[in-house]
CSV table of N, CA and C in Angstrom, one decimal:
chain,number,residue,atom,x,y,z
D,1,MET,N,98.6,117.7,-1.7
D,1,MET,CA,97.7,118.7,-1.3
D,1,MET,C,98.0,119.2,0.1
D,2,THR,N,97.7,120.4,0.4
D,2,THR,CA,97.9,121.0,1.7
D,2,THR,C,97.2,120.2,2.9
D,3,THR,N,97.9,120.0,4.0
D,3,THR,CA,97.2,119.3,5.1
D,3,THR,C,96.9,120.3,6.2
D,4,ALA,N,96.0,119.8,7.1
D,4,ALA,CA,95.7,120.6,8.3
D,4,ALA,C,96.9,121.0,9.1
D,5,ARG,N,97.8,120.0,9.2
D,5,ARG,CA,99.1,120.3,10.0
D,5,ARG,C,99.9,121.4,9.4
D,6,GLU,N,99.8,121.6,8.1
D,6,GLU,CA,100.6,122.6,7.5
D,6,GLU,C,100.0,124.0,7.6
D,7,ILE,N,98.7,124.1,7.8
D,7,ILE,CA,98.1,125.4,7.8
D,7,ILE,C,97.5,125.8,9.1
D,8,MET,N,97.5,124.9,10.1
D,8,MET,CA,96.9,125.2,11.4
D,8,MET,C,97.7,126.2,12.2
D,9,THR,N,97.0,126.8,13.2
D,9,THR,CA,97.7,127.6,14.2
D,9,THR,C,98.0,126.6,15.3
D,10,GLU,N,99.3,126.5,15.6
D,10,GLU,CA,99.7,125.5,16.7
D,10,GLU,C,99.6,126.2,18.1
D,11,GLY,N,99.7,125.3,19.1
D,11,GLY,CA,99.7,125.8,20.4
D,11,GLY,C,98.3,126.1,21.0
D,12,ALA,N,97.3,125.5,20.4
D,12,ALA,CA,95.9,125.8,20.9
D,12,ALA,C,95.8,125.4,22.4
D,13,GLU,N,95.2,126.3,23.2
D,13,GLU,CA,95.0,126.0,24.6
D,13,GLU,C,93.5,125.7,24.8
D,14,CYS,N,93.3,124.8,25.7
D,14,CYS,CA,91.9,124.4,26.1
D,14,CYS,C,91.5,125.3,27.2
D,15,ILE,N,90.2,125.3,27.4
D,15,ILE,CA,89.5,125.8,28.6
D,15,ILE,C,89.0,124.5,29.2
D,16,GLY,N,89.2,124.3,30.5
D,16,GLY,CA,88.7,123.1,31.1
D,16,GLY,C,87.2,123.1,31.2
D,17,SER,N,86.6,121.9,31.1
D,17,SER,CA,85.1,121.9,31.1
D,17,SER,C,84.6,122.3,32.5
D,18,GLU,N,85.4,122.3,33.6
D,18,GLU,CA,85.0,122.7,34.9
D,18,GLU,C,85.3,124.1,35.2
D,19,GLU,N,86.0,124.8,34.3
D,19,GLU,CA,86.4,126.2,34.4
D,19,GLU,C,85.1,127.1,34.0
D,20,THR,N,85.1,128.3,34.6
D,20,THR,CA,83.9,129.1,34.3
D,20,THR,C,84.0,129.8,33.0
D,21,VAL,N,82.9,130.2,32.5
D,21,VAL,CA,82.8,131.0,31.2
D,21,VAL,C,83.6,132.3,31.4
D,22,LEU,N,83.6,132.9,32.6
D,22,LEU,CA,84.3,134.1,32.9
D,22,LEU,C,85.8,133.9,32.7
D,23,GLU,N,86.3,132.7,33.2
D,23,GLU,CA,87.7,132.4,33.1
D,23,GLU,C,88.0,132.2,31.6
D,24,ALA,N,87.1,131.6,30.8
D,24,ALA,CA,87.3,131.4,29.4
D,24,ALA,C,87.4,132.7,28.7
D,25,ALA,N,86.5,133.7,29.0
D,25,ALA,CA,86.5,135.0,28.4
D,25,ALA,C,87.8,135.7,28.7
D,26,LYS,N,88.3,135.6,29.9
D,26,LYS,CA,89.6,136.2,30.2
D,26,LYS,C,90.7,135.6,29.4
D,27,LYS,N,90.7,134.3,29.3
D,27,LYS,CA,91.7,133.6,28.5
D,27,LYS,C,91.7,134.0,27.0
D,28,MET,N,90.4,134.1,26.5
D,28,MET,CA,90.3,134.5,25.1
D,28,MET,C,90.9,135.9,24.9
D,29,THR,N,90.6,136.8,25.9
D,29,THR,CA,91.1,138.2,25.8
D,29,THR,C,92.6,138.2,25.8
D,30,ARG,N,93.2,137.5,26.8
D,30,ARG,CA,94.6,137.4,26.9
D,30,ARG,C,95.3,136.9,25.7
D,31,MET,N,94.7,135.9,25.0
D,31,MET,CA,95.3,135.2,23.9
D,31,MET,C,94.9,135.9,22.6
D,32,GLY,N,93.9,136.8,22.6
D,32,GLY,CA,93.5,137.5,21.4
D,32,GLY,C,92.8,136.5,20.4
D,33,VAL,N,91.9,135.6,21.0
D,33,VAL,CA,91.2,134.7,20.1
D,33,VAL,C,89.7,134.7,20.4
D,34,GLY,N,88.9,134.2,19.5
D,34,GLY,CA,87.5,134.3,19.6
D,34,GLY,C,86.9,132.9,19.9
D,35,ALA,N,87.7,131.9,20.1
D,35,ALA,CA,87.2,130.5,20.4
D,35,ALA,C,88.3,129.8,21.2
D,36,LEU,N,87.8,128.9,22.0
D,36,LEU,CA,88.7,127.9,22.7
D,36,LEU,C,88.1,126.5,22.7
D,37,PRO,N,89.0,125.5,22.5
D,37,PRO,CA,88.5,124.2,22.7
D,37,PRO,C,88.2,123.9,24.1
D,38,ILE,N,87.1,123.1,24.4
D,38,ILE,CA,86.7,122.7,25.7
D,38,ILE,C,87.3,121.3,25.9
D,39,CYS,N,88.1,121.2,27.0
D,39,CYS,CA,88.7,119.8,27.2
D,39,CYS,C,88.2,119.4,28.6
D,40,GLY,N,87.9,118.1,28.7
D,40,GLY,CA,87.5,117.5,29.9
D,40,GLY,C,88.6,117.1,30.8
D,41,THR,N,88.3,116.6,32.0
D,41,THR,CA,89.3,116.3,33.0
D,41,THR,C,90.2,115.1,32.4
D,42,ASP,N,89.7,114.4,31.4
D,42,ASP,CA,90.4,113.3,30.8
D,42,ASP,C,91.3,113.8,29.6
D,43,ASP,N,91.4,115.1,29.5
D,43,ASP,CA,92.2,115.8,28.4
D,43,ASP,C,91.6,115.5,27.0
D,44,ARG,N,90.4,115.0,26.9
D,44,ARG,CA,89.8,114.8,25.6
D,44,ARG,C,88.9,116.0,25.3
D,45,LEU,N,88.8,116.3,24.0
D,45,LEU,CA,88.1,117.4,23.5
D,45,LEU,C,86.6,117.2,23.7
D,46,LYS,N,85.9,118.2,24.2
D,46,LYS,CA,84.5,118.1,24.5
D,46,LYS,C,83.6,119.0,23.6
D,47,GLY,N,84.3,120.0,23.0
D,47,GLY,CA,83.6,120.9,22.1
D,47,GLY,C,84.4,122.2,22.0
D,48,MET,N,83.7,123.2,21.4
D,48,MET,CA,84.4,124.5,21.2
D,48,MET,C,83.5,125.6,21.9
D,49,LEU,N,84.1,126.5,22.5
D,49,LEU,CA,83.5,127.6,23.1
D,49,LEU,C,83.9,128.9,22.4
D,50,THR,N,82.9,129.6,21.8
D,50,THR,CA,83.2,130.8,21.1
D,50,THR,C,82.7,132.1,21.8
D,51,ASP,N,83.2,133.2,21.4
D,51,ASP,CA,82.7,134.4,22.0
D,51,ASP,C,81.2,134.6,21.8
D,52,ARG,N,80.7,134.1,20.7
D,52,ARG,CA,79.3,134.2,20.4
D,52,ARG,C,78.5,133.4,21.4
D,53,HIS,N,79.0,132.2,21.7
D,53,HIS,CA,78.3,131.4,22.7
D,53,HIS,C,78.2,132.1,24.1
D,54,ILE,N,79.3,132.8,24.4
D,54,ILE,CA,79.3,133.5,25.7
D,54,ILE,C,78.2,134.6,25.7
D,55,VAL,N,78.2,135.3,24.6
D,55,VAL,CA,77.2,136.4,24.5
D,55,VAL,C,75.8,135.9,24.5
D,56,VAL,N,75.5,135.0,23.6
D,56,VAL,CA,74.1,134.5,23.3
D,56,VAL,C,73.6,133.6,24.4
D,57,LYS,N,74.4,132.6,24.8
D,57,LYS,CA,73.9,131.6,25.7
D,57,LYS,C,74.1,131.9,27.2
D,58,VAL,N,75.0,132.8,27.5
D,58,VAL,CA,75.2,133.2,28.9
D,58,VAL,C,74.7,134.6,29.1
D,59,LEU,N,75.4,135.6,28.6
D,59,LEU,CA,75.0,137.0,28.9
D,59,LEU,C,73.6,137.3,28.4
D,60,GLY,N,73.3,136.9,27.2
D,60,GLY,CA,72.0,137.2,26.6
D,60,GLY,C,70.8,136.5,27.3
D,61,SER,N,71.2,135.4,28.0
D,61,SER,CA,70.2,134.7,28.7
D,61,SER,C,70.1,135.1,30.2
D,62,GLY,N,70.9,136.1,30.6
D,62,GLY,CA,70.9,136.6,32.0
D,62,GLY,C,71.6,135.7,33.0
D,63,LYS,N,72.5,134.8,32.4
D,63,LYS,CA,73.2,133.9,33.4
D,63,LYS,C,74.5,134.6,33.8
D,64,ASN,N,75.0,134.2,34.9
D,64,ASN,CA,76.3,134.8,35.4
D,64,ASN,C,77.5,134.0,34.9
D,65,PRO,N,78.4,134.6,34.1
D,65,PRO,CA,79.5,133.9,33.5
D,65,PRO,C,80.5,133.4,34.6
D,66,ALA,N,80.4,133.9,35.8
D,66,ALA,CA,81.3,133.4,36.9
D,66,ALA,C,80.7,132.1,37.5
D,67,GLU,N,79.5,131.8,37.1
D,67,GLU,CA,78.9,130.5,37.6
D,67,GLU,C,78.7,129.4,36.6
D,68,VAL,N,78.6,129.8,35.3
D,68,VAL,CA,78.4,128.8,34.2
D,68,VAL,C,79.7,128.2,33.9
D,69,LYS,N,79.7,126.9,33.9
D,69,LYS,CA,80.9,126.1,33.5
D,69,LYS,C,81.0,126.0,32.0
D,70,ALA,N,82.2,126.1,31.5
D,70,ALA,CA,82.5,125.9,30.0
D,70,ALA,C,81.9,124.7,29.5
D,71,GLY,N,82.0,123.6,30.2
D,71,GLY,CA,81.5,122.3,29.8
D,71,GLY,C,80.0,122.3,29.6
D,72,GLU,N,79.3,123.2,30.2
D,72,GLU,CA,77.8,123.2,30.1
D,72,GLU,C,77.4,123.7,28.7
D,73,LEU,N,78.4,124.4,28.0
D,73,LEU,CA,78.1,124.9,26.7
D,73,LEU,C,78.6,124.0,25.5
D,74,ALA,N,79.3,122.9,25.9
D,74,ALA,CA,79.7,121.9,24.9
D,74,ALA,C,78.5,121.1,24.4
D,75,GLN,N,78.3,121.1,23.1
D,75,GLN,CA,77.1,120.5,22.6
D,75,GLN,C,77.5,119.3,21.7
D,76,GLY,N,77.0,118.1,22.1
D,76,GLY,CA,77.2,116.9,21.3
D,76,GLY,C,78.7,116.6,21.1
D,77,GLU,N,79.0,115.9,20.1
D,77,GLU,CA,80.4,115.5,19.8
D,77,GLU,C,81.1,116.6,19.1
D,78,ALA,N,82.3,116.9,19.5
D,78,ALA,CA,83.1,117.9,18.9
D,78,ALA,C,83.4,117.6,17.4
D,79,VAL,N,83.3,118.6,16.6
D,79,VAL,CA,83.7,118.4,15.2
D,79,VAL,C,85.2,118.7,15.1
D,80,THR,N,85.9,117.8,14.6
D,80,THR,CA,87.4,118.0,14.5
D,80,THR,C,87.9,117.6,13.1
D,81,ILE,N,89.2,117.8,12.9
D,81,ILE,CA,89.8,117.4,11.6
D,81,ILE,C,91.1,116.7,12.0
D,82,GLY,N,91.5,115.7,11.3
D,82,GLY,CA,92.8,115.0,11.6
D,82,GLY,C,94.0,115.9,11.1
D,83,ALA,N,95.1,115.8,11.7
D,83,ALA,CA,96.3,116.6,11.4
D,83,ALA,C,96.7,116.4,9.9
D,84,ASP,N,96.5,115.2,9.4
D,84,ASP,CA,97.0,114.8,8.1
D,84,ASP,C,95.9,114.9,7.0
D,85,ASP,N,94.7,115.3,7.4
D,85,ASP,CA,93.6,115.5,6.5
D,85,ASP,C,93.9,116.7,5.5
D,86,ASP,N,93.5,116.6,4.3
D,86,ASP,CA,93.8,117.6,3.3
D,86,ASP,C,92.8,118.7,3.3
D,87,ALA,N,93.1,119.8,2.5
D,87,ALA,CA,92.3,121.0,2.5
D,87,ALA,C,90.9,120.7,2.0
D,88,ALA,N,90.8,119.7,1.1
D,88,ALA,CA,89.4,119.4,0.6
D,88,ALA,C,88.6,118.8,1.7
D,89,GLU,N,89.2,118.0,2.6
D,89,GLU,CA,88.4,117.4,3.7
D,89,GLU,C,88.1,118.5,4.7
D,90,ILE,N,89.0,119.4,4.9
D,90,ILE,CA,88.8,120.5,5.8
D,90,ILE,C,87.6,121.3,5.3
D,91,MET,N,87.6,121.7,4.0
D,91,MET,CA,86.5,122.4,3.5
D,91,MET,C,85.1,121.7,3.6
D,92,ARG,N,85.2,120.4,3.3
D,92,ARG,CA,84.0,119.5,3.4
D,92,ARG,C,83.4,119.6,4.8
D,93,THR,N,84.3,119.4,5.8
D,93,THR,CA,83.9,119.3,7.2
D,93,THR,C,83.3,120.7,7.7
D,94,MET,N,84.0,121.7,7.3
D,94,MET,CA,83.5,123.1,7.7
D,94,MET,C,82.2,123.3,7.1
D,95,SER,N,82.0,123.0,5.8
D,95,SER,CA,80.8,123.3,5.1
D,95,SER,C,79.6,122.4,5.7
D,96,GLU,N,79.9,121.1,5.9
D,96,GLU,CA,78.9,120.2,6.4
D,96,GLU,C,78.4,120.6,7.7
D,97,HIS,N,79.3,121.0,8.6
D,97,HIS,CA,78.9,121.3,10.0
D,97,HIS,C,78.7,122.8,10.2
D,98,GLN,N,78.9,123.6,9.2
D,98,GLN,CA,78.7,125.1,9.3
D,98,GLN,C,79.6,125.7,10.4
D,99,VAL,N,80.9,125.3,10.4
D,99,VAL,CA,81.8,125.9,11.4
D,99,VAL,C,82.9,126.6,10.7
D,100,ARG,N,83.5,127.6,11.4
D,100,ARG,CA,84.5,128.4,10.9
D,100,ARG,C,85.9,128.1,11.5
D,101,ARG,N,85.9,127.2,12.5
D,101,ARG,CA,87.1,126.8,13.2
D,101,ARG,C,87.0,125.3,13.5
D,102,LEU,N,88.1,124.6,13.3
D,102,LEU,CA,88.2,123.2,13.6
D,102,LEU,C,89.4,122.9,14.4
D,103,PRO,N,89.2,122.2,15.6
D,103,PRO,CA,90.3,121.7,16.3
D,103,PRO,C,91.0,120.6,15.5
D,104,VAL,N,92.3,120.6,15.5
D,104,VAL,CA,93.1,119.6,14.7
D,104,VAL,C,93.6,118.6,15.7
D,105,ILE,N,93.3,117.3,15.5
D,105,ILE,CA,93.6,116.2,16.4
D,105,ILE,C,94.7,115.3,15.7
D,106,ASP,N,95.7,114.9,16.5
D,106,ASP,CA,96.6,113.9,16.1
D,106,ASP,C,96.5,112.8,17.1
D,107,GLY,N,95.9,111.7,16.7
D,107,GLY,CA,95.5,110.7,17.6
D,107,GLY,C,94.4,111.2,18.4
D,108,HIS,N,94.6,111.3,19.7
D,108,HIS,CA,93.5,111.9,20.6
D,108,HIS,C,94.0,113.2,21.2
D,109,ARG,N,95.1,113.7,20.7
D,109,ARG,CA,95.8,114.9,21.2
D,109,ARG,C,95.5,116.2,20.3
D,110,LEU,N,95.0,117.2,21.0
D,110,LEU,CA,94.8,118.5,20.3
D,110,LEU,C,96.2,119.1,19.9
D,111,VAL,N,96.4,119.4,18.6
D,111,VAL,CA,97.7,120.0,18.2
D,111,VAL,C,97.5,121.3,17.6
D,112,GLY,N,96.3,121.8,17.3
D,112,GLY,CA,96.1,123.1,16.8
D,112,GLY,C,94.7,123.4,16.4
D,113,ILE,N,94.5,124.5,15.7
D,113,ILE,CA,93.2,125.0,15.3
D,113,ILE,C,93.3,125.4,13.8
D,114,VAL,N,92.4,125.0,12.9
D,114,VAL,CA,92.4,125.5,11.6
D,114,VAL,C,91.2,126.4,11.5
D,115,ALA,N,91.4,127.6,11.1
D,115,ALA,CA,90.3,128.6,11.0
D,115,ALA,C,90.0,128.8,9.5
D,116,GLN,N,88.8,129.3,9.2
D,116,GLN,CA,88.4,129.6,7.9
D,116,GLN,C,89.5,130.4,7.1
D,117,ALA,N,90.1,131.4,7.8
D,117,ALA,CA,91.1,132.3,7.2
D,117,ALA,C,92.4,131.4,6.8
D,118,ASP,N,92.7,130.5,7.6
D,118,ASP,CA,93.9,129.6,7.3
D,118,ASP,C,93.7,128.9,6.0
D,119,VAL,N,92.5,128.3,5.9
D,119,VAL,CA,92.1,127.5,4.7
D,119,VAL,C,92.1,128.5,3.5
D,120,ALA,N,91.5,129.7,3.6
D,120,ALA,CA,91.4,130.6,2.5
D,120,ALA,C,92.8,131.0,2.0
D,121,ARG,N,93.8,131.2,2.9
D,121,ARG,CA,95.1,131.5,2.5
D,121,ARG,C,95.8,130.4,1.8
D,122,ALA,N,95.4,129.1,2.0
D,122,ALA,CA,96.1,128.0,1.5
D,122,ALA,C,95.5,127.5,0.2
D,123,LEU,N,94.3,128.0,-0.2
D,123,LEU,CA,93.6,127.5,-1.4
D,123,LEU,C,93.7,128.4,-2.6
D,124,PRO,N,93.6,127.9,-3.8
D,124,PRO,CA,93.5,128.7,-5.0
D,124,PRO,C,92.2,129.6,-4.9
D,125,ASP,N,92.2,130.7,-5.5
D,125,ASP,CA,91.1,131.7,-5.4
D,125,ASP,C,89.7,131.1,-5.6
D,126,PRO,N,89.5,130.3,-6.7
D,126,PRO,CA,88.1,129.8,-6.9
D,126,PRO,C,87.6,129.0,-5.8
D,127,GLN,N,88.5,128.2,-5.1
D,127,GLN,CA,88.0,127.3,-4.0
D,127,GLN,C,87.8,128.2,-2.8
D,128,VAL,N,88.4,129.3,-2.6
D,128,VAL,CA,88.2,130.2,-1.5
D,128,VAL,C,86.7,130.7,-1.6
D,129,GLY,N,86.3,131.1,-2.7
D,129,GLY,CA,85.0,131.5,-2.9
D,129,GLY,C,84.0,130.5,-2.6
D,130,ASP,N,84.2,129.2,-3.0
D,130,ASP,CA,83.4,128.1,-2.7
D,130,ASP,C,83.2,127.9,-1.2
D,131,LEU,N,84.3,128.0,-0.5
D,131,LEU,CA,84.3,127.8,1.0
D,131,LEU,C,83.5,128.9,1.6
D,132,LEU,N,83.8,130.1,1.3
D,132,LEU,CA,83.0,131.3,1.9
D,132,LEU,C,81.5,131.2,1.6
D,133,GLN,N,81.2,130.8,0.4
D,133,GLN,CA,79.8,130.6,0.0
D,133,GLN,C,79.1,129.5,0.9
D,134,ALA,N,79.8,128.4,1.0
D,134,ALA,CA,79.3,127.3,1.8
D,134,ALA,C,79.1,127.6,3.2
D,135,LEU,N,80.0,128.4,3.8
D,135,LEU,CA,79.9,128.7,5.2
D,135,LEU,C,78.9,129.9,5.5
D,136,SER,N,78.6,130.6,4.4
D,136,SER,CA,77.7,131.8,4.6
D,136,SER,C,76.3,131.4,4.3
D,137,ALA,N,76.0,130.2,3.8
D,137,ALA,CA,74.7,129.8,3.4
D,137,ALA,C,73.8,129.6,4.7
D,138,ASP,N,72.6,130.0,4.6
D,138,ASP,CA,71.7,129.9,5.7
D,138,ASP,C,71.1,128.6,5.9
């Protein structure tokens, strides 16, 4: 079965937990992505920062993105997938945690990101529908 390593987008870049949300937004723009992993000073994953987090939790709350640190938006333990986990485990994890992107970890090192679209391209059609339904449920 297909593994996360085979379908992930490699070269994921972190935003440091001490960097500002404004810096994160500029990095997202430069890279053409809608999410960045948040990494601490210890190089460990702290969470994910999405463009939606920036809009809702910073801009929509009247906060200054040049003052809010990315790490302030990391919530709880980061949801990840192992590089050698299969597509069924990726689907289960995405569905269970209602996330559309998963950082891919090899040991303690971030090696890539698996997005919903990556999984959809790798699965047979009936399973794609199951994934989309599970992630779209309220």
